[in-house]
Amino acid sequence: MNDAIRLDRVTRFIDTLKQARELGLSVTEAREGNLTLCLPYSDRIIGNPDTGVIHGGAITTLMDTTSGSVILCALDEFELCPTLDLRVDYMRPAEPHKPVYARAETYKVTRNIIFTRCEAYQEGGETIANCVGTFMRIGKEATPKHYRDLITGGGQ
Amino acid sequence: MTDPDIYRYTRETGDFSRLLQSIPYATFIGLECDQFGDDLIFRLPKKEENLGNPILPAIHGGVIGGFMELSAAIYLMMSQDSMRMPRIVDFSLDYLRAGLNRETYAECRLTRQGNRVANVMVTAWQKSRSQPIATARAHFLLED
């Protein structure tokens, strides 16, 4: 699988997540075991109206989505892997009016569990948040074939 | 962060609508809060836009996280009599069951409060309180 296929798969995958569409998440870069997504700034996700800083929950969703989707860049076949746990450390508030990026990697893939880490940042800025996650592998059969075909573009 | 009038109104009436309307992210996911005596129950009504997994379908894990995180912050603000949204330091979330496409509830508990940092536990459930869909704990930095 090359990076173009990875990018296509992740793009199709996040397009099926209604909340990801609602937030306007897009794929910036997809490589083997490595993925970057972008969260555009929006007034709708502000957590603190005085400062215009977006809410940590939107960052959590960005990081959860990136960590969950990087799995598509690590496995040859598409599997839907539910999140077991997520730990988010907030370093600093995101600067208003600028997009936030999240870069995730799978640092260990086992038969049952996938371990990920993820960093949220802004262009030219310092880290906003770090996150580690674990995802459970329930096997590709647990995902209906039509959905797998939708993500992989059918029999790729 | 909060307009003192909104804060006072919320405290006196137990009506959280004005407070929540002042926080765009709360409106974005649809968070609501009801007060029963001293207890606060946070509510996330069923909402298509909050879905992640389209197969089950289930609420996006990040939305469950955001819901619990914001619930914890509001809970802490009210229990501390503070008008500022506390700043979150870290957040640790265990997903126990799929959050299906239905109304979700959360309650919070102040586990420990120091001078500078508070620890809050959050439990989220749907059909039955005894079968939580997620538990979380968060540390907040207290700024006067």
PDB file of C-alpha atoms in Angstrom:
ATOM      1  CA  MET A   1       0.000   0.000   0.000  1.00  0.00           C
ATOM      2  CA  ASN A   2       1.423   3.419  -0.906  1.00  0.00           C
ATOM      3  CA  ASP A   3       0.802   6.818   0.664  1.00  0.00           C
ATOM      4  CA  ALA A   4      -1.776   7.836  -1.954  1.00  0.00           C
ATOM      5  CA  ILE A   5      -3.905   4.803  -1.061  1.00  0.00           C
ATOM      6  CA  ARG A   6      -3.461   5.531   2.644  1.00  0.00           C
ATOM      7  CA  LEU A   7      -4.583   9.121   2.118  1.00  0.00           C
ATOM      8  CA  ASP A   8      -7.626   7.962   0.125  1.00  0.00           C
ATOM      9  CA  ARG A   9      -8.645   5.418   2.744  1.00  0.00           C
ATOM     10  CA  VAL A  10      -8.306   7.816   5.661  1.00  0.00           C
ATOM     11  CA  THR A  11     -10.163  10.540   3.736  1.00  0.00           C
ATOM     12  CA  ARG A  12     -13.052   8.169   3.009  1.00  0.00           C
ATOM     13  CA  PHE A  13     -13.010   6.896   6.586  1.00  0.00           C
ATOM     14  CA  ILE A  14     -13.225  10.271   8.315  1.00  0.00           C
ATOM     15  CA  ASP A  15     -15.876  11.282   5.824  1.00  0.00           C
ATOM     16  CA  THR A  16     -18.126   8.579   7.342  1.00  0.00           C
ATOM     17  CA  LEU A  17     -17.712  10.049  10.853  1.00  0.00           C
ATOM     18  CA  LYS A  18     -20.441  12.638  11.196  1.00  0.00           C
ATOM     19  CA  GLN A  19     -18.720  14.498  14.018  1.00  0.00           C
ATOM     20  CA  ALA A  20     -15.458  14.672  12.020  1.00  0.00           C
ATOM     21  CA  ARG A  21     -17.391  16.218   9.117  1.00  0.00           C
ATOM     22  CA  GLU A  22     -19.119  18.587  11.511  1.00  0.00           C
ATOM     23  CA  LEU A  23     -15.709  19.774  12.747  1.00  0.00           C
ATOM     24  CA  GLY A  24     -14.374  19.980   9.193  1.00  0.00           C
ATOM     25  CA  LEU A  25     -11.448  17.611   9.806  1.00  0.00           C
ATOM     26  CA  SER A  26      -9.247  16.951   6.793  1.00  0.00           C
ATOM     27  CA  VAL A  27      -6.233  14.790   6.042  1.00  0.00           C
ATOM     28  CA  THR A  28      -2.937  16.634   5.715  1.00  0.00           C
ATOM     29  CA  GLU A  29      -0.528  13.730   5.356  1.00  0.00           C
ATOM     30  CA  ALA A  30      -0.699   9.922   5.484  1.00  0.00           C
ATOM     31  CA  ARG A  31       2.354   7.684   5.607  1.00  0.00           C
ATOM     32  CA  GLU A  32       3.082   4.211   6.922  1.00  0.00           C
ATOM     33  CA  GLY A  33       2.050   4.182  10.600  1.00  0.00           C
ATOM     34  CA  ASN A  34       1.830   7.953  10.562  1.00  0.00           C
ATOM     35  CA  LEU A  35      -1.008  10.418  10.003  1.00  0.00           C
ATOM     36  CA  THR A  36      -1.670  14.162  10.267  1.00  0.00           C
ATOM     37  CA  LEU A  37      -5.157  15.678  10.382  1.00  0.00           C
ATOM     38  CA  CYS A  38      -6.216  19.314  10.457  1.00  0.00           C
ATOM     39  CA  LEU A  39      -8.955  20.948  12.539  1.00  0.00           C
ATOM     40  CA  PRO A  40      -9.944  24.367  11.136  1.00  0.00           C
ATOM     41  CA  TYR A  41     -10.713  27.165  13.569  1.00  0.00           C
ATOM     42  CA  SER A  42     -14.398  27.880  14.088  1.00  0.00           C
ATOM     43  CA  ASP A  43     -16.391  30.140  16.406  1.00  0.00           C
ATOM     44  CA  ARG A  44     -18.735  27.220  17.061  1.00  0.00           C
ATOM     45  CA  ILE A  45     -16.173  25.230  19.080  1.00  0.00           C
ATOM     46  CA  ILE A  46     -14.977  28.013  21.351  1.00  0.00           C
ATOM     47  CA  GLY A  47     -14.753  26.957  24.994  1.00  0.00           C
ATOM     48  CA  ASN A  48     -13.866  30.323  26.447  1.00  0.00           C
ATOM     49  CA  PRO A  49     -15.824  33.202  24.864  1.00  0.00           C
ATOM     50  CA  ASP A  50     -13.557  35.833  26.470  1.00  0.00           C
ATOM     51  CA  THR A  51     -10.424  34.620  24.762  1.00  0.00           C
ATOM     52  CA  GLY A  52     -11.841  32.786  21.728  1.00  0.00           C
ATOM     53  CA  VAL A  53      -9.820  29.710  22.678  1.00  0.00           C
ATOM     54  CA  ILE A  54     -11.384  26.508  21.338  1.00  0.00           C
ATOM     55  CA  HIS A  55     -12.559  23.918  23.834  1.00  0.00           C
ATOM     56  CA  GLY A  56     -10.327  21.012  24.830  1.00  0.00           C
ATOM     57  CA  GLY A  57     -13.146  18.688  23.793  1.00  0.00           C
ATOM     58  CA  ALA A  58     -12.642  19.617  20.139  1.00  0.00           C
ATOM     59  CA  ILE A  59      -8.919  18.900  20.541  1.00  0.00           C
ATOM     60  CA  THR A  60      -9.810  15.573  22.190  1.00  0.00           C
ATOM     61  CA  THR A  61     -12.026  14.697  19.219  1.00  0.00           C
ATOM     62  CA  LEU A  62      -9.279  15.706  16.794  1.00  0.00           C
ATOM     63  CA  MET A  63      -6.740  13.541  18.642  1.00  0.00           C
ATOM     64  CA  ASP A  64      -9.109  10.603  19.090  1.00  0.00           C
ATOM     65  CA  THR A  65      -9.926  10.696  15.368  1.00  0.00           C
ATOM     66  CA  THR A  66      -6.278  10.985  14.334  1.00  0.00           C
ATOM     67  CA  SER A  67      -5.217   8.198  16.707  1.00  0.00           C
ATOM     68  CA  GLY A  68      -8.077   5.965  15.576  1.00  0.00           C
ATOM     69  CA  SER A  69      -7.453   6.669  11.874  1.00  0.00           C
ATOM     70  CA  VAL A  70      -3.684   6.182  11.952  1.00  0.00           C
ATOM     71  CA  ILE A  71      -4.544   2.509  12.365  1.00  0.00           C
ATOM     72  CA  LEU A  72      -5.590   2.539   8.696  1.00  0.00           C
ATOM     73  CA  CYS A  73      -2.043   3.612   7.881  1.00  0.00           C
ATOM     74  CA  ALA A  74      -0.550   0.774   9.917  1.00  0.00           C
ATOM     75  CA  LEU A  75      -2.644  -2.243   8.858  1.00  0.00           C
ATOM     76  CA  ASP A  76      -2.898  -3.609   5.325  1.00  0.00           C
ATOM     77  CA  GLU A  77      -6.520  -4.526   5.719  1.00  0.00           C
ATOM     78  CA  PHE A  78      -9.125  -2.181   7.132  1.00  0.00           C
ATOM     79  CA  GLU A  79     -10.334  -2.970  10.652  1.00  0.00           C
ATOM     80  CA  LEU A  80     -12.553  -0.833  12.811  1.00  0.00           C
ATOM     81  CA  CYS A  81     -10.821  -0.682  16.219  1.00  0.00           C
ATOM     82  CA  PRO A  82     -12.723   0.737  19.189  1.00  0.00           C
ATOM     83  CA  THR A  83     -10.866   2.995  21.637  1.00  0.00           C
ATOM     84  CA  LEU A  84     -10.030   1.421  24.992  1.00  0.00           C
ATOM     85  CA  ASP A  85      -8.550   4.472  26.602  1.00  0.00           C
ATOM     86  CA  LEU A  86      -7.203   7.861  25.864  1.00  0.00           C
ATOM     87  CA  ARG A  87      -4.990  10.068  27.975  1.00  0.00           C
ATOM     88  CA  VAL A  88      -4.653  13.692  26.991  1.00  0.00           C
ATOM     89  CA  ASP A  89      -2.140  16.149  28.464  1.00  0.00           C
ATOM     90  CA  TYR A  90      -2.782  19.798  27.693  1.00  0.00           C
ATOM     91  CA  MET A  91       0.365  21.872  27.335  1.00  0.00           C
ATOM     92  CA  ARG A  92      -1.092  25.218  26.315  1.00  0.00           C
ATOM     93  CA  PRO A  93      -4.303  26.692  24.910  1.00  0.00           C
ATOM     94  CA  ALA A  94      -4.563  26.766  21.122  1.00  0.00           C
ATOM     95  CA  GLU A  95      -4.127  30.200  19.585  1.00  0.00           C
ATOM     96  CA  PRO A  96      -7.483  31.479  18.257  1.00  0.00           C
ATOM     97  CA  HIS A  97      -8.197  31.862  14.522  1.00  0.00           C
ATOM     98  CA  LYS A  98      -5.588  29.285  13.505  1.00  0.00           C
ATOM     99  CA  PRO A  99      -6.051  25.637  12.546  1.00  0.00           C
ATOM    100  CA  VAL A 100      -4.841  22.894  14.878  1.00  0.00           C
ATOM    101  CA  TYR A 101      -3.006  19.865  13.521  1.00  0.00           C
ATOM    102  CA  ALA A 102      -2.662  16.447  15.108  1.00  0.00           C
ATOM    103  CA  ARG A 103       0.070  14.020  14.136  1.00  0.00           C
ATOM    104  CA  ALA A 104      -0.365  10.429  15.314  1.00  0.00           C
ATOM    105  CA  GLU A 105       1.728   7.297  15.061  1.00  0.00           C
ATOM    106  CA  THR A 106       1.172   3.683  15.957  1.00  0.00           C
ATOM    107  CA  TYR A 107       4.160   2.754  18.061  1.00  0.00           C
ATOM    108  CA  LYS A 108       3.175  -0.825  18.773  1.00  0.00           C
ATOM    109  CA  VAL A 109       0.777  -3.095  16.933  1.00  0.00           C
ATOM    110  CA  THR A 110      -0.026  -6.446  18.509  1.00  0.00           C
ATOM    111  CA  ARG A 111      -2.578  -9.114  17.712  1.00  0.00           C
ATOM    112  CA  ASN A 112      -5.069  -7.639  20.193  1.00  0.00           C
ATOM    113  CA  ILE A 113      -4.065  -4.068  20.913  1.00  0.00           C
ATOM    114  CA  ILE A 114      -2.737  -1.077  19.009  1.00  0.00           C
ATOM    115  CA  PHE A 115      -0.820   1.596  20.938  1.00  0.00           C
ATOM    116  CA  THR A 116      -0.784   5.122  19.570  1.00  0.00           C
ATOM    117  CA  ARG A 117       0.662   8.475  20.437  1.00  0.00           C
ATOM    118  CA  CYS A 118      -0.416  11.794  19.101  1.00  0.00           C
ATOM    119  CA  GLU A 119       0.639  15.423  19.301  1.00  0.00           C
ATOM    120  CA  ALA A 120      -1.552  18.450  18.627  1.00  0.00           C
ATOM    121  CA  TYR A 121       0.185  21.625  17.455  1.00  0.00           C
ATOM    122  CA  GLN A 122      -0.245  24.781  15.423  1.00  0.00           C
ATOM    123  CA  GLU A 123       1.881  25.987  12.550  1.00  0.00           C
ATOM    124  CA  GLY A 124       5.160  27.341  13.832  1.00  0.00           C
ATOM    125  CA  GLY A 125       3.953  26.960  17.390  1.00  0.00           C
ATOM    126  CA  GLU A 126       4.651  24.751  20.335  1.00  0.00           C
ATOM    127  CA  THR A 127       2.792  21.604  21.331  1.00  0.00           C
ATOM    128  CA  ILE A 128      -0.807  22.176  22.418  1.00  0.00           C
ATOM    129  CA  ALA A 129      -1.498  18.666  23.707  1.00  0.00           C
ATOM    130  CA  ASN A 130      -0.063  15.171  23.816  1.00  0.00           C
ATOM    131  CA  CYS A 131      -2.123  12.044  23.811  1.00  0.00           C
ATOM    132  CA  VAL A 132      -1.584   8.314  24.140  1.00  0.00           C
ATOM    133  CA  GLY A 133      -4.287   5.845  23.258  1.00  0.00           C
ATOM    134  CA  THR A 134      -4.959   2.131  23.127  1.00  0.00           C
ATOM    135  CA  PHE A 135      -7.274   0.544  20.609  1.00  0.00           C
ATOM    136  CA  MET A 136      -8.748  -2.923  20.662  1.00  0.00           C
ATOM    137  CA  ARG A 137      -8.522  -5.134  17.589  1.00  0.00           C
ATOM    138  CA  ILE A 138     -11.773  -7.005  17.125  1.00  0.00           C
ATOM    139  CA  GLY A 139     -10.874  -8.498  13.750  1.00  0.00           C
ATOM    140  CA  LYS A 140     -11.851  -7.321  10.295  1.00  0.00           C
ATOM    141  CA  GLU A 141     -14.878  -9.631  10.252  1.00  0.00           C
ATOM    142  CA  ALA A 142     -16.435  -7.461  12.964  1.00  0.00           C
ATOM    143  CA  THR A 143     -16.780  -4.709  10.351  1.00  0.00           C
ATOM    144  CA  PRO A 144     -19.455  -5.282   7.676  1.00  0.00           C
ATOM    145  CA  LYS A 145     -18.000  -5.960   4.229  1.00  0.00           C
ATOM    146  CA  HIS A 146     -19.854  -3.090   2.571  1.00  0.00           C
ATOM    147  CA  TYR A 147     -18.243  -0.643   4.974  1.00  0.00           C
ATOM    148  CA  ARG A 148     -14.791  -2.149   4.450  1.00  0.00           C
ATOM    149  CA  ASP A 149     -15.287  -1.878   0.695  1.00  0.00           C
ATOM    150  CA  LEU A 150     -16.422   1.706   1.056  1.00  0.00           C
ATOM    151  CA  ILE A 151     -13.194   2.622   2.868  1.00  0.00           C
ATOM    152  CA  THR A 152     -10.785   0.609   0.721  1.00  0.00           C
ATOM    153  CA  GLY A 153     -12.516   1.585  -2.499  1.00  0.00           C
ATOM    154  CA  GLY A 154     -13.632  -2.022  -3.016  1.00  0.00           C
ATOM    155  CA  GLY A 155     -11.238  -4.936  -3.276  1.00  0.00           C
ATOM    156  CA  GLN A 156      -8.030  -2.909  -3.337  1.00  0.00           C
TER     157      GLN A 156
ATOM    158  CA  MET B   1     -14.813  33.853  31.875  1.00  0.00           C
ATOM    159  CA  THR B   2     -18.438  33.945  32.839  1.00  0.00           C
ATOM    160  CA  ASP B   3     -20.520  37.052  32.858  1.00  0.00           C
ATOM    161  CA  PRO B   4     -21.174  37.677  36.597  1.00  0.00           C
ATOM    162  CA  ASP B   5     -24.892  38.126  35.886  1.00  0.00           C
ATOM    163  CA  ILE B   6     -25.122  34.785  34.105  1.00  0.00           C
ATOM    164  CA  TYR B   7     -23.163  33.140  36.871  1.00  0.00           C
ATOM    165  CA  ARG B   8     -25.382  34.621  39.583  1.00  0.00           C
ATOM    166  CA  TYR B   9     -28.520  33.718  37.661  1.00  0.00           C
ATOM    167  CA  THR B  10     -27.348  30.113  37.261  1.00  0.00           C
ATOM    168  CA  ARG B  11     -26.482  29.842  40.960  1.00  0.00           C
ATOM    169  CA  GLU B  12     -29.759  31.305  42.121  1.00  0.00           C
ATOM    170  CA  THR B  13     -32.136  29.551  39.755  1.00  0.00           C
ATOM    171  CA  GLY B  14     -30.360  26.277  38.962  1.00  0.00           C
ATOM    172  CA  ASP B  15     -31.191  27.029  35.331  1.00  0.00           C
ATOM    173  CA  PHE B  16     -28.061  26.348  33.310  1.00  0.00           C
ATOM    174  CA  SER B  17     -29.406  27.369  29.913  1.00  0.00           C
ATOM    175  CA  ARG B  18     -27.918  30.877  29.868  1.00  0.00           C
ATOM    176  CA  LEU B  19     -24.535  29.681  31.088  1.00  0.00           C
ATOM    177  CA  LEU B  20     -24.426  26.916  28.491  1.00  0.00           C
ATOM    178  CA  GLN B  21     -25.532  29.267  25.730  1.00  0.00           C
ATOM    179  CA  SER B  22     -22.517  31.427  26.525  1.00  0.00           C
ATOM    180  CA  ILE B  23     -20.155  28.526  25.758  1.00  0.00           C
ATOM    181  CA  PRO B  24     -20.221  27.793  21.996  1.00  0.00           C
ATOM    182  CA  TYR B  25     -18.751  24.292  22.363  1.00  0.00           C
ATOM    183  CA  ALA B  26     -21.568  23.319  24.760  1.00  0.00           C
ATOM    184  CA  THR B  27     -24.108  24.321  22.106  1.00  0.00           C
ATOM    185  CA  PHE B  28     -22.058  22.616  19.402  1.00  0.00           C
ATOM    186  CA  ILE B  29     -22.397  19.193  21.013  1.00  0.00           C
ATOM    187  CA  GLY B  30     -25.741  20.003  22.677  1.00  0.00           C
ATOM    188  CA  LEU B  31     -24.707  19.705  26.334  1.00  0.00           C
ATOM    189  CA  GLU B  32     -27.410  20.359  28.923  1.00  0.00           C
ATOM    190  CA  CYS B  33     -27.369  20.392  32.711  1.00  0.00           C
ATOM    191  CA  ASP B  34     -30.067  19.833  35.326  1.00  0.00           C
ATOM    192  CA  GLN B  35     -29.795  20.536  38.999  1.00  0.00           C
ATOM    193  CA  PHE B  36     -31.437  18.264  41.567  1.00  0.00           C
ATOM    194  CA  GLY B  37     -30.879  19.694  45.018  1.00  0.00           C
ATOM    195  CA  ASP B  38     -27.121  19.982  45.227  1.00  0.00           C
ATOM    196  CA  ASP B  39     -26.545  17.413  42.496  1.00  0.00           C
ATOM    197  CA  LEU B  40     -25.827  18.222  38.891  1.00  0.00           C
ATOM    198  CA  ILE B  41     -26.664  15.816  36.105  1.00  0.00           C
ATOM    199  CA  PHE B  42     -25.171  16.620  32.723  1.00  0.00           C
ATOM    200  CA  ARG B  43     -27.025  15.491  29.645  1.00  0.00           C
ATOM    201  CA  LEU B  44     -26.100  15.011  26.025  1.00  0.00           C
ATOM    202  CA  PRO B  45     -29.292  14.543  24.000  1.00  0.00           C
ATOM    203  CA  LYS B  46     -29.255  12.282  20.965  1.00  0.00           C
ATOM    204  CA  LYS B  47     -27.729  14.160  18.042  1.00  0.00           C
ATOM    205  CA  GLU B  48     -26.827  12.853  14.584  1.00  0.00           C
ATOM    206  CA  GLU B  49     -23.896  15.227  14.194  1.00  0.00           C
ATOM    207  CA  ASN B  50     -22.214  13.734  17.271  1.00  0.00           C
ATOM    208  CA  LEU B  51     -21.863  10.281  15.764  1.00  0.00           C
ATOM    209  CA  GLY B  52     -18.539   8.643  14.985  1.00  0.00           C
ATOM    210  CA  ASN B  53     -18.782   4.939  14.184  1.00  0.00           C
ATOM    211  CA  PRO B  54     -21.492   4.758  11.484  1.00  0.00           C
ATOM    212  CA  ILE B  55     -21.903   0.982  11.767  1.00  0.00           C
ATOM    213  CA  LEU B  56     -23.353   0.674  15.271  1.00  0.00           C
ATOM    214  CA  PRO B  57     -24.042   3.690  15.090  1.00  0.00           C
ATOM    215  CA  ALA B  58     -22.229   5.192  18.079  1.00  0.00           C
ATOM    216  CA  ILE B  59     -21.342   8.621  19.421  1.00  0.00           C
ATOM    217  CA  HIS B  60     -17.833   9.731  18.482  1.00  0.00           C
ATOM    218  CA  GLY B  61     -15.423   8.890  21.317  1.00  0.00           C
ATOM    219  CA  GLY B  62     -14.062  12.412  21.170  1.00  0.00           C
ATOM    220  CA  VAL B  63     -17.535  13.870  21.708  1.00  0.00           C
ATOM    221  CA  ILE B  64     -18.003  11.642  24.756  1.00  0.00           C
ATOM    222  CA  GLY B  65     -14.631  12.941  25.942  1.00  0.00           C
ATOM    223  CA  GLY B  66     -15.549  16.563  25.247  1.00  0.00           C
ATOM    224  CA  PHE B  67     -18.895  16.122  26.985  1.00  0.00           C
ATOM    225  CA  MET B  68     -17.242  14.672  30.104  1.00  0.00           C
ATOM    226  CA  GLU B  69     -14.463  17.246  30.075  1.00  0.00           C
ATOM    227  CA  LEU B  70     -16.817  20.205  29.845  1.00  0.00           C
ATOM    228  CA  SER B  71     -19.135  18.651  32.462  1.00  0.00           C
ATOM    229  CA  ALA B  72     -16.188  18.351  34.846  1.00  0.00           C
ATOM    230  CA  ALA B  73     -15.162  21.967  34.265  1.00  0.00           C
ATOM    231  CA  ILE B  74     -18.674  23.343  34.851  1.00  0.00           C
ATOM    232  CA  TYR B  75     -19.146  21.130  37.884  1.00  0.00           C
ATOM    233  CA  LEU B  76     -15.882  22.389  39.369  1.00  0.00           C
ATOM    234  CA  MET B  77     -16.717  25.997  38.615  1.00  0.00           C
ATOM    235  CA  MET B  78     -20.063  25.678  40.392  1.00  0.00           C
ATOM    236  CA  SER B  79     -18.737  23.728  43.367  1.00  0.00           C
ATOM    237  CA  GLN B  80     -15.956  26.248  43.869  1.00  0.00           C
ATOM    238  CA  ASP B  81     -18.062  29.298  43.559  1.00  0.00           C
ATOM    239  CA  SER B  82     -15.692  30.514  40.902  1.00  0.00           C
ATOM    240  CA  MET B  83     -16.665  32.587  37.896  1.00  0.00           C
ATOM    241  CA  ARG B  84     -13.834  31.350  35.769  1.00  0.00           C
ATOM    242  CA  MET B  85     -13.665  28.208  33.752  1.00  0.00           C
ATOM    243  CA  PRO B  86     -10.868  26.169  35.341  1.00  0.00           C
ATOM    244  CA  ARG B  87      -7.982  25.255  33.050  1.00  0.00           C
ATOM    245  CA  ILE B  88      -7.625  21.584  32.282  1.00  0.00           C
ATOM    246  CA  VAL B  89      -4.218  19.999  32.825  1.00  0.00           C
ATOM    247  CA  ASP B  90      -4.853  16.424  31.830  1.00  0.00           C
ATOM    248  CA  PHE B  91      -7.687  14.086  31.079  1.00  0.00           C
ATOM    249  CA  SER B  92      -7.734  10.304  31.236  1.00  0.00           C
ATOM    250  CA  LEU B  93     -10.619   8.465  29.694  1.00  0.00           C
ATOM    251  CA  ASP B  94     -11.613   4.804  29.748  1.00  0.00           C
ATOM    252  CA  TYR B  95     -14.183   3.668  27.223  1.00  0.00           C
ATOM    253  CA  LEU B  96     -16.197   0.830  28.740  1.00  0.00           C
ATOM    254  CA  ARG B  97     -19.071   0.349  26.286  1.00  0.00           C
ATOM    255  CA  ALA B  98     -20.089   1.781  22.961  1.00  0.00           C
ATOM    256  CA  GLY B  99     -22.002   5.024  23.410  1.00  0.00           C
ATOM    257  CA  LEU B 100     -25.034   4.266  21.273  1.00  0.00           C
ATOM    258  CA  ASN B 101     -27.090   6.855  19.467  1.00  0.00           C
ATOM    259  CA  ARG B 102     -29.222   7.879  22.424  1.00  0.00           C
ATOM    260  CA  GLU B 103     -29.265  10.334  25.309  1.00  0.00           C
ATOM    261  CA  THR B 104     -26.149  10.199  27.496  1.00  0.00           C
ATOM    262  CA  TYR B 105     -25.730  11.355  31.092  1.00  0.00           C
ATOM    263  CA  ALA B 106     -22.738  12.302  33.215  1.00  0.00           C
ATOM    264  CA  GLU B 107     -22.127  13.023  36.843  1.00  0.00           C
ATOM    265  CA  CYS B 108     -19.002  14.361  38.477  1.00  0.00           C
ATOM    266  CA  ARG B 109     -17.308  14.030  41.821  1.00  0.00           C
ATOM    267  CA  LEU B 110     -14.606  16.231  43.278  1.00  0.00           C
ATOM    268  CA  THR B 111     -12.088  13.627  44.366  1.00  0.00           C
ATOM    269  CA  ARG B 112      -9.513  15.967  45.758  1.00  0.00           C
ATOM    270  CA  GLN B 113      -9.070  19.666  45.904  1.00  0.00           C
ATOM    271  CA  GLY B 114      -5.754  21.244  46.761  1.00  0.00           C
ATOM    272  CA  ASN B 115      -4.774  24.880  46.648  1.00  0.00           C
ATOM    273  CA  ARG B 116      -3.726  24.837  43.064  1.00  0.00           C
ATOM    274  CA  VAL B 117      -5.023  21.639  41.509  1.00  0.00           C
ATOM    275  CA  ALA B 118      -8.334  19.785  41.684  1.00  0.00           C
ATOM    276  CA  ASN B 119      -9.060  16.206  40.648  1.00  0.00           C
ATOM    277  CA  VAL B 120     -12.507  15.413  39.289  1.00  0.00           C
ATOM    278  CA  MET B 121     -13.951  11.981  38.468  1.00  0.00           C
ATOM    279  CA  VAL B 122     -16.631  11.726  35.797  1.00  0.00           C
ATOM    280  CA  THR B 123     -18.939   8.822  35.004  1.00  0.00           C
ATOM    281  CA  ALA B 124     -21.031   8.677  31.843  1.00  0.00           C
ATOM    282  CA  TRP B 125     -23.913   6.302  31.222  1.00  0.00           C
ATOM    283  CA  GLN B 126     -26.908   5.820  28.974  1.00  0.00           C
ATOM    284  CA  LYS B 127     -29.636   3.347  29.855  1.00  0.00           C
ATOM    285  CA  SER B 128     -28.440   2.367  33.283  1.00  0.00           C
ATOM    286  CA  ARG B 129     -26.261   4.191  35.746  1.00  0.00           C
ATOM    287  CA  SER B 130     -24.834   0.843  36.860  1.00  0.00           C
ATOM    288  CA  GLN B 131     -23.490   0.239  33.347  1.00  0.00           C
ATOM    289  CA  PRO B 132     -21.298   3.234  32.569  1.00  0.00           C
ATOM    290  CA  ILE B 133     -20.156   3.764  28.982  1.00  0.00           C
ATOM    291  CA  ALA B 134     -17.057   5.683  30.101  1.00  0.00           C
ATOM    292  CA  THR B 135     -15.245   6.874  33.189  1.00  0.00           C
ATOM    293  CA  ALA B 136     -12.752   9.701  33.273  1.00  0.00           C
ATOM    294  CA  ARG B 137     -10.625  11.669  35.649  1.00  0.00           C
ATOM    295  CA  ALA B 138      -9.315  15.134  35.066  1.00  0.00           C
ATOM    296  CA  HIS B 139      -6.915  17.512  36.757  1.00  0.00           C
ATOM    297  CA  PHE B 140      -7.696  21.200  36.648  1.00  0.00           C
ATOM    298  CA  LEU B 141      -5.541  24.154  37.517  1.00  0.00           C
ATOM    299  CA  LEU B 142      -7.338  26.485  39.868  1.00  0.00           C
ATOM    300  CA  GLU B 143      -6.887  30.115  39.075  1.00  0.00           C
ATOM    301  CA  ASP B 144      -8.552  32.549  41.435  1.00  0.00           C
TER     302      ASP B 144
END
